[in-house]
Short mmCIF file of C-alpha atoms and ligand atoms in Angstrom, two decimals:
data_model
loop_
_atom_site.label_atom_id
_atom_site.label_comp_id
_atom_site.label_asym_id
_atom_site.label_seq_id
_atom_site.Cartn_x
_atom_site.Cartn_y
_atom_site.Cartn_z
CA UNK V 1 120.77 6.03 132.56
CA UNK V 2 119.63 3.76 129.82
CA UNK V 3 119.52 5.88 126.35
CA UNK V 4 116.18 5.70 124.05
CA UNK V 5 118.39 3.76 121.59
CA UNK V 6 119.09 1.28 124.46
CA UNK V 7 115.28 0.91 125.48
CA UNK V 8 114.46 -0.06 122.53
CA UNK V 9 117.27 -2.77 122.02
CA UNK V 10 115.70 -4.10 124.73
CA UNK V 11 112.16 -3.58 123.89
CA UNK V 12 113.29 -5.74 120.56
CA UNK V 13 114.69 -8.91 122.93
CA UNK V 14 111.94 -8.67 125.44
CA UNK V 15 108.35 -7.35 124.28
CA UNK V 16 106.05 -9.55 122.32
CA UNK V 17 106.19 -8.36 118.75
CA UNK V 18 102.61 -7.71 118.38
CA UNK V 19 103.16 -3.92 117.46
CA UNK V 20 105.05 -1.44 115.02
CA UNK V 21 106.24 1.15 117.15
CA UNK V 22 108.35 4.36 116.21
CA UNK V 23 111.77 4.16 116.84
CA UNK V 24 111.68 6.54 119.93
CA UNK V 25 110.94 6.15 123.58
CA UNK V 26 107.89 8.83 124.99
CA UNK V 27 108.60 9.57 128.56
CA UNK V 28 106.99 12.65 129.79
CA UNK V 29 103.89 14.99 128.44
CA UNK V 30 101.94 17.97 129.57
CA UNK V 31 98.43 19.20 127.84
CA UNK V 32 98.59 18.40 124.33
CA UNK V 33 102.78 17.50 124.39
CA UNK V 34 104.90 14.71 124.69
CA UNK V 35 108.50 14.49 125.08
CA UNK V 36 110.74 11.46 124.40
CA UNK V 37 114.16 10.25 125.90
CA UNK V 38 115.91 12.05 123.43
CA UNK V 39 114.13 15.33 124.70
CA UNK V 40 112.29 15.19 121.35
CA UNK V 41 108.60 17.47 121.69
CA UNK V 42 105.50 16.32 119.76
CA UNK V 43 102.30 17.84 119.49
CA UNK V 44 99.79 14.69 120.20
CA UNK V 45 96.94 14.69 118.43
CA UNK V 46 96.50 11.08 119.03
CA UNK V 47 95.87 11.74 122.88
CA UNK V 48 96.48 7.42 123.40
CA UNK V 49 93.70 6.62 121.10
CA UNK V 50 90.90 9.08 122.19
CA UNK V 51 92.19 8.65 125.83
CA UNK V 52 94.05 11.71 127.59
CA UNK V 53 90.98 13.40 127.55
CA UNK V 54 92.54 15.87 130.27
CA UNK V 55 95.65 16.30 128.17
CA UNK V 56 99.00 14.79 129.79
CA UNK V 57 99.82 15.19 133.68
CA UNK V 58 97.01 17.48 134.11
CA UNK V 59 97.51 18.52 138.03
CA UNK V 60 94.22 17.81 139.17
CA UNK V 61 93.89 14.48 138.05
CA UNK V 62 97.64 13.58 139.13
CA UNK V 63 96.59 15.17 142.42
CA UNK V 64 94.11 12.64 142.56
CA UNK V 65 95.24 9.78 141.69
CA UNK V 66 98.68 10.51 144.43
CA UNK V 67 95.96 11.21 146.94
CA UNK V 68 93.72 8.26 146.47
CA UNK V 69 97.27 6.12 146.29
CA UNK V 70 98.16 6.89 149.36
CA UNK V 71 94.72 6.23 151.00
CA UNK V 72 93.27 3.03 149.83
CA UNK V 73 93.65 1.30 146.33
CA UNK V 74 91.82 -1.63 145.74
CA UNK V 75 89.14 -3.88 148.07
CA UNK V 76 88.54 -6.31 145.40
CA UNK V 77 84.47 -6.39 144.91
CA UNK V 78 83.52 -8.01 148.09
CA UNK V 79 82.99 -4.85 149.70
CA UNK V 80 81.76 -1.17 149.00
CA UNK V 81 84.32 1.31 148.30
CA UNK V 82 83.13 5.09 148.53
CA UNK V 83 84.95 6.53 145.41
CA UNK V 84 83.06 3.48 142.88
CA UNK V 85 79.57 4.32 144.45
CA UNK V 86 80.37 8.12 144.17
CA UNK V 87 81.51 7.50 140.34
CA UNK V 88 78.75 5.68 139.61
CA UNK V 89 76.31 8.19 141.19
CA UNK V 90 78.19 11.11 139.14
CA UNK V 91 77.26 8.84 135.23
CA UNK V 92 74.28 8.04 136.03
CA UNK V 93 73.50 11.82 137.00
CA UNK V 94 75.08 12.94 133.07
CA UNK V 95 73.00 10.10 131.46
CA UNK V 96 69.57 8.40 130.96
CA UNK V 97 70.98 4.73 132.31
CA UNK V 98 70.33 4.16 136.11
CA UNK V 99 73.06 1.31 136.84
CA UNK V 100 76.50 1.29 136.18
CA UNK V 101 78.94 -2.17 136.56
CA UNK V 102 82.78 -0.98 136.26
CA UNK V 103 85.66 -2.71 134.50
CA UNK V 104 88.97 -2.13 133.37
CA UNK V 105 88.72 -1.90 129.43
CA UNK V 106 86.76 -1.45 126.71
CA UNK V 107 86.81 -5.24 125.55
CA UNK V 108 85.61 -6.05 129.22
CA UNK V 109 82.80 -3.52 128.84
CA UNK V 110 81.89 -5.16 125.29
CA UNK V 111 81.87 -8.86 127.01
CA UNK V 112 79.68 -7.63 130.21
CA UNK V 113 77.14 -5.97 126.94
CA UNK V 114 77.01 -9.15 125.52
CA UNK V 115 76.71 -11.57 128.76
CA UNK V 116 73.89 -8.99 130.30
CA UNK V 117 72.19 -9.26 126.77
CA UNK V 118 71.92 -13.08 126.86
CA UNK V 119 71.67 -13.87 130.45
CA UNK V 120 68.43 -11.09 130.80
CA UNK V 121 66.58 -13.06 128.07
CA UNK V 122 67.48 -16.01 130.13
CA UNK V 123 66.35 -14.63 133.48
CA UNK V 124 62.79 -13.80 131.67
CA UNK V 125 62.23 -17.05 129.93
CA UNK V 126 63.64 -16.14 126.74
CA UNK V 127 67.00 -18.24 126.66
CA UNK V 128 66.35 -18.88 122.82
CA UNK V 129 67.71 -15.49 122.17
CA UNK V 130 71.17 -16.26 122.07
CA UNK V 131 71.99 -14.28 118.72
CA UNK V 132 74.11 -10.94 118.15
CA UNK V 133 73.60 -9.01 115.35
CA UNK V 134 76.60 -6.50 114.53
CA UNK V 135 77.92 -4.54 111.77
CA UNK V 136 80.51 -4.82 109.13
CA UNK V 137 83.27 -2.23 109.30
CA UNK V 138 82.83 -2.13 113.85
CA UNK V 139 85.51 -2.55 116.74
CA UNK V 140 84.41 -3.80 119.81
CA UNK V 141 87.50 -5.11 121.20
CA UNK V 142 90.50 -7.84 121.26
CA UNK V 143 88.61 -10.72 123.48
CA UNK V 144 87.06 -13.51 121.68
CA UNK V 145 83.41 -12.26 122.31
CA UNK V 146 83.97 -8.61 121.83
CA UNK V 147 86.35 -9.87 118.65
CA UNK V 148 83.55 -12.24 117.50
CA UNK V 149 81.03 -8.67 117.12
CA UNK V 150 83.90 -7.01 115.40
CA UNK V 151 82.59 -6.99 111.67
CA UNK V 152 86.36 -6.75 110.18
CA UNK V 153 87.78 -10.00 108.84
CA UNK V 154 91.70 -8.91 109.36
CA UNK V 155 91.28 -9.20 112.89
CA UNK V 156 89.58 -12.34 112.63
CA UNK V 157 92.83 -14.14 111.09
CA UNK V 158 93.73 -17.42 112.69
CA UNK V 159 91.84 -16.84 116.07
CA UNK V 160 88.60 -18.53 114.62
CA UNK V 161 86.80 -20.26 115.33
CA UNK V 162 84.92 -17.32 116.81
CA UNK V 163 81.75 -17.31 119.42
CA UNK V 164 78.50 -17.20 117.61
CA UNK V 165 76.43 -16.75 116.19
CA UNK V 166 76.33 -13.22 115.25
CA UNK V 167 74.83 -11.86 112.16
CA UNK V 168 76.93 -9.15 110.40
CA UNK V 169 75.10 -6.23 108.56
CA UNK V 170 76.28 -3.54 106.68
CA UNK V 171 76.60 -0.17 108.95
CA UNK V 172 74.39 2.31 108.01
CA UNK V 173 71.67 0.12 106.19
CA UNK V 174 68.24 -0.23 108.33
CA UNK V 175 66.73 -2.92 105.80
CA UNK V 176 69.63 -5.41 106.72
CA UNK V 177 69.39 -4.81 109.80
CA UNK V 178 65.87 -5.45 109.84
CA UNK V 179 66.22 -9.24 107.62
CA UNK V 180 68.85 -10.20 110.40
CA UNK V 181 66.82 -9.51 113.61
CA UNK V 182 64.76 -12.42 114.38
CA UNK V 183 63.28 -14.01 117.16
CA UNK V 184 66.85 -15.55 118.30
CA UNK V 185 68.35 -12.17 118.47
CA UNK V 186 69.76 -10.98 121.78
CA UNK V 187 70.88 -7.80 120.81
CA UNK V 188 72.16 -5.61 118.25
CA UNK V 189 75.64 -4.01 118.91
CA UNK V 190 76.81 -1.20 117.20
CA UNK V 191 78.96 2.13 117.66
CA UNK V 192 76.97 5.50 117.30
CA UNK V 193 79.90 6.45 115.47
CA UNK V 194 82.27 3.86 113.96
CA UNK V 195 85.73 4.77 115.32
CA UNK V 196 88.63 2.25 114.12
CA UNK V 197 86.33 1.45 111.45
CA UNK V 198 87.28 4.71 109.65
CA UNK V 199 85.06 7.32 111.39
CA UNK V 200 81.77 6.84 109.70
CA UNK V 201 78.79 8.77 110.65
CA UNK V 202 74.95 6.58 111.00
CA UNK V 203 73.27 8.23 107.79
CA UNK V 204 70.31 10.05 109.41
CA UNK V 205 67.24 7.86 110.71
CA UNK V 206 69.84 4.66 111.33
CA UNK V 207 70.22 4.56 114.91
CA UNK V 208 66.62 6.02 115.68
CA UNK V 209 65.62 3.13 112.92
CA UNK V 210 67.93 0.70 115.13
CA UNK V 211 66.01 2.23 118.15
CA UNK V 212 62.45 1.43 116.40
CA UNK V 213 63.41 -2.00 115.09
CA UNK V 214 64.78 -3.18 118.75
CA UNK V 215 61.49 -2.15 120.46
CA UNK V 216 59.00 -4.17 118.03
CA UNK V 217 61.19 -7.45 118.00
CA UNK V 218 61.91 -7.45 121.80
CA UNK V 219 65.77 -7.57 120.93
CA UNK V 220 68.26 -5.38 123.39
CA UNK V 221 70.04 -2.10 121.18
CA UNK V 222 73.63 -1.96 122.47
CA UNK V 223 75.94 1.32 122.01
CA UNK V 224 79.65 0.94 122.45
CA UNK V 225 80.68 4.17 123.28
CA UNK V 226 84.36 3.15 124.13
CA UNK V 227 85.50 5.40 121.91
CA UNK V 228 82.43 8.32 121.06
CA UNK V 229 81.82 8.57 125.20
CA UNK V 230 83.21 11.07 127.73
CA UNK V 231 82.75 14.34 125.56
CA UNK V 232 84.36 13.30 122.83
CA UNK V 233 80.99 14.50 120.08
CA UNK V 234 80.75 17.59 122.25
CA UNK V 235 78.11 15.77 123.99
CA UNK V 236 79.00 13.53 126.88
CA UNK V 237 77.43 10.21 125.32
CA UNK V 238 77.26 10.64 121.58
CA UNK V 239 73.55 9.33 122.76
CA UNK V 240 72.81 12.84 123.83
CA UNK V 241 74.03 14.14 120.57
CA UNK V 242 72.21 11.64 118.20
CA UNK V 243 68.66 11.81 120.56
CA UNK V 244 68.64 7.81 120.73
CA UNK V 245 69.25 5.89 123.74
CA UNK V 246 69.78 1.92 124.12
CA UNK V 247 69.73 -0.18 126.39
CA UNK V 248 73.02 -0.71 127.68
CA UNK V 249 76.22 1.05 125.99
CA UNK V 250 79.85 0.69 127.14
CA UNK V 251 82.59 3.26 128.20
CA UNK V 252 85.97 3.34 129.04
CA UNK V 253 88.85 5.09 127.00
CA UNK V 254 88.32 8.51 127.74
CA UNK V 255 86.97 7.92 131.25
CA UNK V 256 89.81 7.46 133.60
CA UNK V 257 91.85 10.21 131.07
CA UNK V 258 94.83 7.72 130.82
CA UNK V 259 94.11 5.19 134.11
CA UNK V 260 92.33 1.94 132.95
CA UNK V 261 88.89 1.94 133.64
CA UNK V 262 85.80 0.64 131.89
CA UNK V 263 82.02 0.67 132.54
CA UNK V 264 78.99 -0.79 131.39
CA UNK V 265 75.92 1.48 131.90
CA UNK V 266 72.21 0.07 132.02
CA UNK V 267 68.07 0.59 132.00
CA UNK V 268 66.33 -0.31 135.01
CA UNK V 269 64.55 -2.80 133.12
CA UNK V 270 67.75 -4.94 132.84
CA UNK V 271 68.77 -4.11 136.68
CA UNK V 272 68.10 -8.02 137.08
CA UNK V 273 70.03 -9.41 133.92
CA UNK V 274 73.25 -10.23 135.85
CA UNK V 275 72.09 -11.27 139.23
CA UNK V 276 74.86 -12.31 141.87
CA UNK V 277 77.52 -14.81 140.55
CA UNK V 278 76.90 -14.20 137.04
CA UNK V 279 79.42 -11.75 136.13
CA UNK V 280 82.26 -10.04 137.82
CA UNK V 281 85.98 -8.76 138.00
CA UNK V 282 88.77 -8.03 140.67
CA UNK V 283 89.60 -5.17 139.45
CA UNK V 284 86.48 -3.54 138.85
CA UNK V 285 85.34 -0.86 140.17
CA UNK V 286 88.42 -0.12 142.56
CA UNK V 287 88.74 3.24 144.26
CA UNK V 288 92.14 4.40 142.65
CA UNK V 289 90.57 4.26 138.94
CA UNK V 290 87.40 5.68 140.41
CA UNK V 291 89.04 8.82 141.68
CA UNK V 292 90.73 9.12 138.23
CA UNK V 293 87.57 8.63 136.48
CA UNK V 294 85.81 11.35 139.18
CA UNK V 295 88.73 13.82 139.10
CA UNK V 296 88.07 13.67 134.57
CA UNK V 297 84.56 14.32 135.42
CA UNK V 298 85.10 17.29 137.52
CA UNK V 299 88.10 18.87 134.59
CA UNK V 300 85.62 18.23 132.15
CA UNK V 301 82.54 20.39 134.01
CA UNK V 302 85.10 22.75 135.41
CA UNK V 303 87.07 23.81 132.20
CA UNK V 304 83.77 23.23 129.83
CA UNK V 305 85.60 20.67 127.97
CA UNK V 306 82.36 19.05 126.16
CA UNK V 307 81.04 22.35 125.01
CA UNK V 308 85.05 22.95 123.63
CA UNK V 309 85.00 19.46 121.99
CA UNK V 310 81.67 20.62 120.13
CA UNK V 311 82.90 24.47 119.58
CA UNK V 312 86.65 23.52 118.50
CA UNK V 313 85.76 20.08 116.75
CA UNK V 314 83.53 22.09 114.53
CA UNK V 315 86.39 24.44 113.64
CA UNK V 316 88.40 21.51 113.12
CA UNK V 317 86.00 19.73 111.15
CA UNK V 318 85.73 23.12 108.58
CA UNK V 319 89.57 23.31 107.84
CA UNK V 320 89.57 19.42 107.29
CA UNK V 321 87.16 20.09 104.92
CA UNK V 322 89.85 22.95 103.45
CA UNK V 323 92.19 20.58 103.25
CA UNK V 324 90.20 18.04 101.08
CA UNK V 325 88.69 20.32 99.11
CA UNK V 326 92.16 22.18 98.08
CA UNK V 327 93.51 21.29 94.88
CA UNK V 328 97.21 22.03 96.00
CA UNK V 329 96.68 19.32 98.64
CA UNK V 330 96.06 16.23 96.79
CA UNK V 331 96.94 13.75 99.40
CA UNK V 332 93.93 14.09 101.17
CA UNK V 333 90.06 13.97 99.68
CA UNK V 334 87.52 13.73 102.60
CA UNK V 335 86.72 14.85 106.24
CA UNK V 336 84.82 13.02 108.29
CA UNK V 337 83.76 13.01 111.75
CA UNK V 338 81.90 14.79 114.77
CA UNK V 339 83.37 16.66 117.70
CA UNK V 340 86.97 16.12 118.35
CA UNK V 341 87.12 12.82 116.82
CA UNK V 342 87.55 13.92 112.66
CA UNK V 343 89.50 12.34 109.84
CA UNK V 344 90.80 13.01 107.01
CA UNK V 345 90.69 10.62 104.33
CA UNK V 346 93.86 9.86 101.91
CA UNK V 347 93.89 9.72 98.61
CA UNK V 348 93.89 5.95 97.33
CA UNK V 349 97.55 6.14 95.81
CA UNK V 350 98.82 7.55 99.51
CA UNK V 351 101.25 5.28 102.05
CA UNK V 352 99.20 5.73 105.29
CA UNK V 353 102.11 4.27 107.16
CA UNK V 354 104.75 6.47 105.30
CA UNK V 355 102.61 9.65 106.13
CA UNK V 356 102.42 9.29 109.85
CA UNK V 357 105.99 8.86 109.83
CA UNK V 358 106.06 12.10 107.86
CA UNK V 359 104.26 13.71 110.27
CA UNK V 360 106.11 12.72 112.83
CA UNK V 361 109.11 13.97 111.23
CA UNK V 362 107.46 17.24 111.59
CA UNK V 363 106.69 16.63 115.30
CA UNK V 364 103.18 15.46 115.10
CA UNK V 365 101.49 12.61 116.75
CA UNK V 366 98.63 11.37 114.68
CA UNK V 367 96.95 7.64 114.22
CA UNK V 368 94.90 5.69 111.11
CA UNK V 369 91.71 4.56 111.36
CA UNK V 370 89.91 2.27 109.02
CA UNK V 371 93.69 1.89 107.08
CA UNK V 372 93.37 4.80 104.86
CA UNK V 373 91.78 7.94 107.32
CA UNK V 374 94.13 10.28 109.47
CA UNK V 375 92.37 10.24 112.89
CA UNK V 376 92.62 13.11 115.07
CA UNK V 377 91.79 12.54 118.15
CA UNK V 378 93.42 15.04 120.28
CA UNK V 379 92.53 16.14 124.03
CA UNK V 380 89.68 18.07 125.00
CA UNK V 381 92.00 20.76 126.27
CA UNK V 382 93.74 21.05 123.23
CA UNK V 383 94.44 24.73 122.36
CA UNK V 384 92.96 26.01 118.36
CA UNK V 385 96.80 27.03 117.42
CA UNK V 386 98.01 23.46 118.68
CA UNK V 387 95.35 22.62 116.37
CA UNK V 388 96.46 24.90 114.10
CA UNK V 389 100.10 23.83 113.87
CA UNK V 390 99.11 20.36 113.31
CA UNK V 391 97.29 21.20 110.41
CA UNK V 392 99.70 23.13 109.01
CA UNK V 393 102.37 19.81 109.19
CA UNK V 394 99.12 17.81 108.01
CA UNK V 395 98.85 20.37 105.02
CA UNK V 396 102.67 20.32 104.11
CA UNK V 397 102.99 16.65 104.28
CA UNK V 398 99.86 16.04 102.09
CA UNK V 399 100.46 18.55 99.41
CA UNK V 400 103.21 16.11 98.12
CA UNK V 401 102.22 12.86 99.88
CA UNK V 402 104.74 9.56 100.07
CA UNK V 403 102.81 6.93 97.55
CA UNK V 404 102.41 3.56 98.23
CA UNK V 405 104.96 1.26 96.08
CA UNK V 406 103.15 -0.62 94.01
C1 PLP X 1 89.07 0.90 121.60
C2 PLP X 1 87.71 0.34 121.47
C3 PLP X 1 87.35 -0.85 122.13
C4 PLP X 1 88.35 -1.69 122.89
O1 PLP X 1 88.84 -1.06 124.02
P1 PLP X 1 90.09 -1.70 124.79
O2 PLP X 1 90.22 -0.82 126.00
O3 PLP X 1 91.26 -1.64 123.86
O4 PLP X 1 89.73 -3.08 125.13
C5 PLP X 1 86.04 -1.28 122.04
N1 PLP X 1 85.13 -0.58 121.34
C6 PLP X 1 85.43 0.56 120.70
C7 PLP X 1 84.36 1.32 119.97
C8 PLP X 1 86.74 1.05 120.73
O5 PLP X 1 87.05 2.17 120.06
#
């Protein structure tokens, strides 16, 4: 048997180098732990990026996906498959939207937001509205069009030029957003909660202001939800929780609770925007990431996971705000966040990079967001001492914090 040490040698002669990854090899989990080759445990706060929302291996979801495995895994999207129409059935029942299409990812649910968007105009004689108007500081995704709505420039580097146009507004700010929408706008994308961007909340009024703004001008409101969806607020959508609906929004990290799915979920009133031939995917919509996604949906009702990820993220959110308010813990100065998706802000004069390797010195999985906020984002069935013990690590690395070298 291969040793971690020898993994990675060959990780190092055979995977692109588009990542930094720890020097250690994860190869099993359960709940809220992970173990690596070297029969190292973590605590994983991280949960994949806001995507174990079951925790690791939980029974019922491995039950499911076996079972479904062994009975029929993909039919491609020339023909009906029980499990996608039952899945589809199940969001549509948790939500306002009344269609769902299903991909793999939540890039692929940004591009079918942003094709429905221009092709409905188009179907009702509009095909001047071509424009996207998105904010500064957003993710949407990797793929040129959900890259070209992502308002950060460092992702932008040498892939330009970009698809256009889209019109970039500070988050948070209703009079920008307001100057930018025009009679060529399409849509406006945002997150109701910008995740990679740092986890920054809409100052009260935006989104309903967003809401308002969309409905006078005629342009679609689009809410990616890739990360914010699936319980995550302690609501299912992080509509619910914020009383404003769009459109169309996207979903897909916490959905299939580690299997790759992605959906795009939709008003009536654009049931017609991508009529047949205008948009699909092989993948989509197959039965095996259905039953995943269904068997999530059932942990989540039967264990009361949203109501936990309201209850425990607002415990969570109250000792992060501890933490940045204690003097004897300098490293860190702000909490942020909703749910169980919080930060913790670093002090400016903090290594970012050098602390998460602290931490996981200490056994705990963690991730950045926005370059300079810890992100927890653990699983919904994370326990309040697992919770507890990561704090404590968080609290004993950032009381004397690595600094940047300057
Ligand atoms: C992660 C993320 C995406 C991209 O999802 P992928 O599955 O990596 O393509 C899009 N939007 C938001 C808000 C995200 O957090």
């Amino acid at each position: 048997m291969p040793s971690g040490a020898d993994w990675i040698a060959t990780a190092e002669r055979v995977l692109l180098r588009n990542y930094r990854q720890p020097p250690f090899v994860l190869s099993r989990g359960r709940g809220a732990r992970l173990w690596d080759l070297q029969g190292r445990r973590y605590l994983d706060l991280c949960a994949g990026i806001a995507v174990c929302s079951v925790g690791h291996a939980h029974p019922r979801l491995a039950e499911a996906v076996a079972e479904q495995a062994g009975r029929l895994m993909h039919v491609s999207n020339l023909f009906y498959n029980d499990r996608a129409i039952e899945l589809a059935e199940a969001l549509v029942g948790r939500t306002r939207f009344e269609r769902v299409f299903f991909c793999n990812s939540g890039a692929e649910a940004v591009e079918a937001l942003l094709k429905l968007a221009r092709r409905w105009h188009f179907e009702h004689g509009r095909p001047e509205r071509v424009e996207f108007v998105a904010a500064l500081g957003s993710f949407h995704g990797r793929s040129f069009g959900a890259l070209s709505v992502t308002g950060q420039p460092k992702y932008h580097t040498g892939m330009q030029p970009l698809l256009g146009p889209v019109r970039f507004v500070p988050y948070g700010d209703l009079t920008a957003a307001r100057e930018a929408v025009g009679p060529r706008t399409a849509a406006v994308i945002v997150e109701p909660l910008q995740g990679e961007g740092g986890l920054v909340l809409p100052p009260a009024g935006y989104l309903a202001g967003l809401r308002a703004l969309c409905d006078e001008t005629g342009a679609l409101l689009l809410f990616d939800e890739v990360q914010t969806g699936v319980g995550r607020l302690g609501s299912f959508l992080a509509q619910e929780r914020f009383g404003v609906w769009a459109d169309a929004c996207s979903l897909a990290k916490g959905l299939g609770g580690g299997f790759p799915i992605g959906a795009m979920m939709l008003r009536e009133r654009l049931g017609d925007g991508l009529p047949p031939g205008s948009h699909a995917t092989t993948f989509g919509g197959n039965p095996l990431a259905a039953s995943a996604a269904l068997a999530v949906l059932h942990i989540l009702d039967e264990e009361g996971l949203v109501e936990q990820a309201d209850s425990l993220g607002a415990w969570l959110g109250a000792r992060l705000a501890e933490l940045a308010e204690d003097p004897a813990v300098p490293g860190a100065v702000e909490a942020r966040g909703m749910g169980l998706l919080r930060g913790l802000r670093l002090a400016p004069e903090v290594d970012p990079a050098a602390t998460l390797a602290a931490l996981r010195d200490h056994g705990v999985l963690l991730s950045l967001a926005g370059g300079e906020v810890l992100r927890f984002s653990p699983p919904l069935v994370v326990e309040r001492a697992e919770l507890a013990e990561g704090l404590d690590a968080v609290r004993e690395v950032l009381r004397d914090p690595p600094r940047r070298e300057d």
